[in-house]
């Protein structure tokens, strides 16, 4: 059996998930990334290099998740970073868009754990990606705030049910160098100004935080905000 760490990153074709997958590949881990498209997942896996391979997985179709992950035999560390975005308000509510996002973040995330938990060991660890919209709602964040609040609760029940496997969540504020935010300078500057650190949160910050949550064996069932102190203001 390989002594290399076996890492799965659901949503590893872009943003924080891709950054973390590259970090793992560069240190020699066996890495599986997933994306909605098999072709894109393979392309990104090839770009990341090392011992990285890509699989197709759509969290909006939870009944297919187990089959999509059938080719993953062992998991030491699991990061579930896939997301959908939904600008949705109560007054102009679009139930279909809301249902898709909530399926991805809550049902889909849980279905991934259902499929992969039997392939983990007592030393395995999981990190889910939420977001600070749960703490700081904004106009149009109705579904996002609900989903990220659900992640905060989901972490606690998963930690209890899957014990001794550890489960934690990371909740970033605006991550300035992700593809979504990199071309929105006003939002990035506002986030940096609000933060007590007076600097933006970066993907490197998030990767280091994820690695901490995965490797520190005393950390379990927590929701870690990564925001430079934004929520204190």
mmCIF file of C-alpha atoms in Angstrom:
data_model
loop_
_atom_site.group_PDB
_atom_site.id
_atom_site.type_symbol
_atom_site.label_atom_id
_atom_site.label_comp_id
_atom_site.label_asym_id
_atom_site.label_seq_id
_atom_site.Cartn_x
_atom_site.Cartn_y
_atom_site.Cartn_z
ATOM 1 C CA UNK A 1 0.000 0.000 0.000
ATOM 2 C CA UNK A 2 1.254 3.500 -0.836
ATOM 3 C CA UNK A 3 2.564 5.524 2.076
ATOM 4 C CA UNK A 4 1.757 8.738 0.257
ATOM 5 C CA UNK A 5 -1.108 10.828 1.591
ATOM 6 C CA UNK A 6 -4.266 10.302 -0.461
ATOM 7 C CA UNK A 7 -6.161 13.550 -0.955
ATOM 8 C CA UNK A 8 -9.536 14.167 -2.605
ATOM 9 C CA UNK A 9 -10.562 17.720 -3.507
ATOM 10 C CA UNK A 10 -14.178 17.999 -4.617
ATOM 11 C CA UNK A 11 -14.346 21.180 -6.636
ATOM 12 C CA UNK A 12 -10.641 21.130 -7.393
ATOM 13 C CA UNK A 13 -10.700 22.593 -10.897
ATOM 14 C CA UNK A 14 -10.706 26.268 -9.883
ATOM 15 C CA UNK A 15 -10.300 28.734 -7.055
ATOM 16 C CA UNK A 16 -9.387 27.613 -3.563
ATOM 17 C CA UNK A 17 -9.879 23.925 -4.355
ATOM 18 C CA UNK A 18 -7.429 24.052 -7.254
ATOM 19 C CA UNK A 19 -4.897 26.021 -5.214
ATOM 20 C CA UNK A 20 -5.031 23.464 -2.418
ATOM 21 C CA UNK A 21 -4.807 20.530 -4.852
ATOM 22 C CA UNK A 22 -1.655 22.007 -6.392
ATOM 23 C CA UNK A 23 -0.177 22.487 -2.904
ATOM 24 C CA UNK A 24 -0.776 18.789 -2.166
ATOM 25 C CA UNK A 25 0.565 17.614 -5.521
ATOM 26 C CA UNK A 26 3.736 19.641 -5.129
ATOM 27 C CA UNK A 27 4.548 17.911 -1.870
ATOM 28 C CA UNK A 28 4.050 14.477 -3.430
ATOM 29 C CA UNK A 29 0.536 13.479 -2.357
ATOM 30 C CA UNK A 30 -1.762 11.307 -4.435
ATOM 31 C CA UNK A 31 -4.487 13.769 -5.449
ATOM 32 C CA UNK A 32 -7.933 13.302 -6.968
ATOM 33 C CA UNK A 33 -9.777 16.427 -8.081
ATOM 34 C CA UNK A 34 -13.352 16.617 -9.281
ATOM 35 C CA UNK A 35 -15.204 19.015 -11.543
ATOM 36 C CA UNK A 36 -18.541 18.967 -13.325
ATOM 37 C CA UNK A 37 -16.880 18.155 -16.651
ATOM 38 C CA UNK A 38 -14.674 15.091 -17.102
ATOM 39 C CA UNK A 39 -12.683 16.880 -19.800
ATOM 40 C CA UNK A 40 -11.986 19.921 -17.624
ATOM 41 C CA UNK A 41 -11.160 17.792 -14.591
ATOM 42 C CA UNK A 42 -8.587 15.868 -16.645
ATOM 43 C CA UNK A 43 -7.145 19.047 -18.169
ATOM 44 C CA UNK A 44 -6.713 20.715 -14.788
ATOM 45 C CA UNK A 45 -5.276 17.527 -13.277
ATOM 46 C CA UNK A 46 -2.680 17.455 -16.057
ATOM 47 C CA UNK A 47 -1.883 21.132 -15.443
ATOM 48 C CA UNK A 48 -1.445 20.555 -11.709
ATOM 49 C CA UNK A 49 0.822 17.618 -12.439
ATOM 50 C CA UNK A 50 2.411 15.206 -10.018
ATOM 51 C CA UNK A 51 0.165 12.313 -9.028
ATOM 52 C CA UNK A 52 -3.083 14.138 -9.808
ATOM 53 C CA UNK A 53 -6.081 12.740 -11.654
ATOM 54 C CA UNK A 54 -9.481 14.199 -12.432
ATOM 55 C CA UNK A 55 -13.012 12.836 -12.133
ATOM 56 C CA UNK A 56 -16.401 14.202 -13.195
ATOM 57 C CA UNK A 57 -18.792 14.935 -10.333
ATOM 58 C CA UNK A 58 -21.836 17.206 -10.133
ATOM 59 C CA UNK A 59 -22.995 17.853 -6.569
ATOM 60 C CA UNK A 60 -26.346 19.050 -7.922
ATOM 61 C CA UNK A 61 -27.048 15.391 -8.772
ATOM 62 C CA UNK A 62 -26.502 13.736 -5.372
ATOM 63 C CA UNK A 63 -27.967 10.399 -6.423
ATOM 64 C CA UNK A 64 -25.015 9.975 -8.829
ATOM 65 C CA UNK A 65 -22.247 10.914 -6.415
ATOM 66 C CA UNK A 66 -21.497 7.421 -5.134
ATOM 67 C CA UNK A 67 -21.008 6.094 -8.660
ATOM 68 C CA UNK A 68 -18.852 9.067 -9.629
ATOM 69 C CA UNK A 69 -16.523 8.361 -6.696
ATOM 70 C CA UNK A 70 -16.475 4.572 -7.074
ATOM 71 C CA UNK A 71 -12.914 4.700 -8.460
ATOM 72 C CA UNK A 72 -11.510 6.331 -5.285
ATOM 73 C CA UNK A 73 -10.303 3.444 -3.094
ATOM 74 C CA UNK A 74 -8.784 5.265 -0.098
ATOM 75 C CA UNK A 75 -9.044 8.757 1.394
ATOM 76 C CA UNK A 76 -6.766 10.290 4.015
ATOM 77 C CA UNK A 77 -7.823 13.899 3.536
ATOM 78 C CA UNK A 78 -10.974 15.228 1.929
ATOM 79 C CA UNK A 79 -11.711 18.834 0.999
ATOM 80 C CA UNK A 80 -15.167 19.689 -0.330
ATOM 81 C CA UNK A 81 -14.791 23.089 -1.958
ATOM 82 C CA UNK A 82 -17.294 22.997 -4.832
ATOM 83 C CA UNK A 83 -19.796 25.837 -4.961
ATOM 84 C CA UNK A 84 -22.569 27.486 -6.914
ATOM 85 C CA UNK A 85 -23.390 31.182 -6.752
ATOM 86 C CA UNK A 86 -26.929 32.467 -6.401
ATOM 87 C CA UNK A 87 -27.933 36.140 -6.188
ATOM 88 C CA UNK A 88 -31.452 35.654 -4.813
ATOM 89 C CA UNK A 89 -33.710 37.866 -2.724
ATOM 90 C CA UNK A 90 -36.921 37.141 -0.826
ATOM 91 C CA UNK A 91 -38.914 39.714 -2.807
ATOM 92 C CA UNK A 92 -37.745 38.357 -6.177
ATOM 93 C CA UNK A 93 -37.289 34.754 -5.125
ATOM 94 C CA UNK A 94 -36.289 32.094 -7.648
ATOM 95 C CA UNK A 95 -36.943 28.757 -5.915
ATOM 96 C CA UNK A 96 -35.265 26.692 -8.613
ATOM 97 C CA UNK A 97 -31.946 28.521 -8.310
ATOM 98 C CA UNK A 98 -32.153 28.377 -4.526
ATOM 99 C CA UNK A 99 -32.881 24.650 -4.561
ATOM 100 C CA UNK A 100 -29.863 23.952 -6.763
ATOM 101 C CA UNK A 101 -27.449 25.822 -4.491
ATOM 102 C CA UNK A 102 -28.823 24.228 -1.334
ATOM 103 C CA UNK A 103 -28.631 20.809 -2.970
ATOM 104 C CA UNK A 104 -24.984 21.376 -3.889
ATOM 105 C CA UNK A 105 -23.856 22.737 -0.523
ATOM 106 C CA UNK A 106 -25.889 20.625 1.885
ATOM 107 C CA UNK A 107 -27.220 17.467 0.247
ATOM 108 C CA UNK A 108 -24.271 17.136 -2.150
ATOM 109 C CA UNK A 109 -21.621 17.694 0.522
ATOM 110 C CA UNK A 110 -23.290 15.118 2.775
ATOM 111 C CA UNK A 111 -23.604 12.621 -0.078
ATOM 112 C CA UNK A 112 -19.858 12.893 -0.688
ATOM 113 C CA UNK A 113 -19.204 11.976 2.953
ATOM 114 C CA UNK A 114 -21.720 9.130 2.695
ATOM 115 C CA UNK A 115 -19.830 7.725 -0.284
ATOM 116 C CA UNK A 116 -16.273 8.199 0.991
ATOM 117 C CA UNK A 117 -16.484 7.652 4.763
ATOM 118 C CA UNK A 118 -16.157 3.839 4.407
ATOM 119 C CA UNK A 119 -12.834 4.418 2.600
ATOM 120 C CA UNK A 120 -11.376 6.571 5.372
ATOM 121 C CA UNK A 121 -9.402 5.542 8.436
ATOM 122 C CA UNK A 122 -9.560 6.714 12.039
ATOM 123 C CA UNK A 123 -6.798 9.207 11.147
ATOM 124 C CA UNK A 124 -8.646 10.744 8.189
ATOM 125 C CA UNK A 125 -9.853 14.347 8.199
ATOM 126 C CA UNK A 126 -12.349 16.453 6.256
ATOM 127 C CA UNK A 127 -12.688 20.180 5.543
ATOM 128 C CA UNK A 128 -15.857 21.711 4.090
ATOM 129 C CA UNK A 129 -15.851 25.166 2.499
ATOM 130 C CA UNK A 130 -18.512 27.593 3.651
ATOM 131 C CA UNK A 131 -18.304 31.383 3.664
ATOM 132 C CA UNK A 132 -18.811 34.477 5.773
ATOM 133 C CA UNK A 133 -22.170 35.294 4.193
ATOM 134 C CA UNK A 134 -23.551 33.228 7.076
ATOM 135 C CA UNK A 135 -22.283 35.977 9.417
ATOM 136 C CA UNK A 136 -22.561 38.961 7.089
ATOM 137 C CA UNK A 137 -25.684 38.787 4.905
ATOM 138 C CA UNK A 138 -25.900 41.204 1.999
ATOM 139 C CA UNK A 139 -28.693 42.064 -0.449
ATOM 140 C CA UNK A 140 -29.195 38.995 -2.607
ATOM 141 C CA UNK A 141 -27.443 36.565 -0.253
ATOM 142 C CA UNK A 142 -30.616 34.850 0.959
ATOM 143 C CA UNK A 143 -29.661 31.418 -0.381
ATOM 144 C CA UNK A 144 -25.906 31.787 0.144
ATOM 145 C CA UNK A 145 -26.381 32.857 3.754
ATOM 146 C CA UNK A 146 -28.725 29.911 4.345
ATOM 147 C CA UNK A 147 -26.330 27.440 2.722
ATOM 148 C CA UNK A 148 -23.265 28.623 4.627
ATOM 149 C CA UNK A 149 -25.197 28.641 7.882
ATOM 150 C CA UNK A 150 -26.160 25.069 7.071
ATOM 151 C CA UNK A 151 -22.493 24.151 6.591
ATOM 152 C CA UNK A 152 -21.779 25.452 10.109
ATOM 153 C CA UNK A 153 -24.401 23.090 11.523
ATOM 154 C CA UNK A 154 -23.479 20.202 9.217
ATOM 155 C CA UNK A 155 -19.894 20.200 10.498
ATOM 156 C CA UNK A 156 -21.080 19.510 14.029
ATOM 157 C CA UNK A 157 -23.285 16.562 13.187
ATOM 158 C CA UNK A 158 -20.700 15.063 10.815
ATOM 159 C CA UNK A 159 -18.003 15.283 13.488
ATOM 160 C CA UNK A 160 -20.260 13.392 15.899
ATOM 161 C CA UNK A 161 -21.505 10.779 13.441
ATOM 162 C CA UNK A 162 -18.167 10.068 11.751
ATOM 163 C CA UNK A 163 -15.980 10.086 14.873
ATOM 164 C CA UNK A 164 -13.019 9.528 15.126
ATOM 165 C CA UNK A 165 -12.748 11.000 11.604
ATOM 166 C CA UNK A 166 -12.331 14.748 12.107
ATOM 167 C CA UNK A 167 -14.587 17.215 10.275
ATOM 168 C CA UNK A 168 -14.108 20.998 10.212
ATOM 169 C CA UNK A 169 -15.145 23.908 8.001
ATOM 170 C CA UNK A 170 -13.407 26.988 6.667
ATOM 171 C CA UNK A 171 -15.430 30.175 6.128
ATOM 172 C CA UNK A 172 -13.514 32.725 4.039
ATOM 173 C CA UNK A 173 -14.457 36.316 3.406
ATOM 174 C CA UNK A 174 -13.736 37.716 -0.073
ATOM 175 C CA UNK A 175 -10.683 35.851 -1.379
ATOM 176 C CA UNK A 176 -9.058 38.481 -3.529
ATOM 177 C CA UNK A 177 -7.140 36.359 -6.021
ATOM 178 C CA UNK A 178 -9.817 33.809 -6.906
ATOM 179 C CA UNK A 179 -11.082 34.016 -10.490
ATOM 180 C CA UNK A 180 -14.463 35.349 -9.302
ATOM 181 C CA UNK A 181 -13.056 38.284 -7.302
ATOM 182 C CA UNK A 182 -9.845 39.073 -9.177
ATOM 183 C CA UNK A 183 -11.592 41.424 -11.632
ATOM 184 C CA UNK A 184 -13.674 43.214 -8.954
ATOM 185 C CA UNK A 185 -11.206 45.719 -7.484
ATOM 186 C CA UNK A 186 -13.796 47.765 -5.578
ATOM 187 C CA UNK A 187 -15.054 44.735 -3.644
ATOM 188 C CA UNK A 188 -11.504 43.540 -2.957
ATOM 189 C CA UNK A 189 -10.404 46.925 -1.681
ATOM 190 C CA UNK A 190 -13.491 47.266 0.528
ATOM 191 C CA UNK A 191 -12.819 43.856 2.089
ATOM 192 C CA UNK A 192 -9.184 44.705 2.745
ATOM 193 C CA UNK A 193 -10.143 48.033 4.285
ATOM 194 C CA UNK A 194 -12.696 46.394 6.614
ATOM 195 C CA UNK A 195 -10.258 43.750 7.803
ATOM 196 C CA UNK A 196 -8.300 44.572 10.936
ATOM 197 C CA UNK A 197 -5.203 43.266 9.164
ATOM 198 C CA UNK A 198 -5.692 45.845 6.375
ATOM 199 C CA UNK A 199 -4.864 43.188 3.808
ATOM 200 C CA UNK A 200 -6.997 40.926 1.635
ATOM 201 C CA UNK A 201 -7.508 37.218 2.215
ATOM 202 C CA UNK A 202 -5.717 35.171 -0.448
ATOM 203 C CA UNK A 203 -5.910 31.614 -1.737
ATOM 204 C CA UNK A 204 -2.573 30.929 -0.057
ATOM 205 C CA UNK A 205 -4.121 31.988 3.270
ATOM 206 C CA UNK A 206 -6.980 29.565 2.672
ATOM 207 C CA UNK A 207 -4.703 26.702 1.644
ATOM 208 C CA UNK A 208 -2.609 27.129 4.784
ATOM 209 C CA UNK A 209 -5.763 27.187 6.910
ATOM 210 C CA UNK A 210 -7.166 24.067 5.239
ATOM 211 C CA UNK A 211 -3.887 22.256 5.783
ATOM 212 C CA UNK A 212 -3.962 23.224 9.469
ATOM 213 C CA UNK A 213 -7.512 21.927 9.882
ATOM 214 C CA UNK A 214 -6.592 18.659 8.180
ATOM 215 C CA UNK A 215 -3.352 18.002 10.043
ATOM 216 C CA UNK A 216 -3.928 19.213 13.603
ATOM 217 C CA UNK A 217 -5.347 16.147 15.337
ATOM 218 C CA UNK A 218 -6.932 18.135 18.184
ATOM 219 C CA UNK A 219 -9.092 20.292 15.914
ATOM 220 C CA UNK A 220 -12.547 18.836 15.349
ATOM 221 C CA UNK A 221 -16.063 20.103 14.751
ATOM 222 C CA UNK A 222 -15.090 23.755 14.414
ATOM 223 C CA UNK A 223 -16.011 26.509 11.983
ATOM 224 C CA UNK A 224 -12.940 28.638 11.293
ATOM 225 C CA UNK A 225 -13.455 32.131 9.924
ATOM 226 C CA UNK A 226 -10.655 33.459 7.733
ATOM 227 C CA UNK A 227 -11.307 37.132 7.297
ATOM 228 C CA UNK A 228 -8.534 39.226 8.831
ATOM 229 C CA UNK A 229 -10.858 40.094 11.716
ATOM 230 C CA UNK A 230 -13.669 41.420 9.499
ATOM 231 C CA UNK A 231 -16.472 39.898 11.606
ATOM 232 C CA UNK A 232 -15.285 41.796 14.693
ATOM 233 C CA UNK A 233 -16.257 45.122 13.154
#
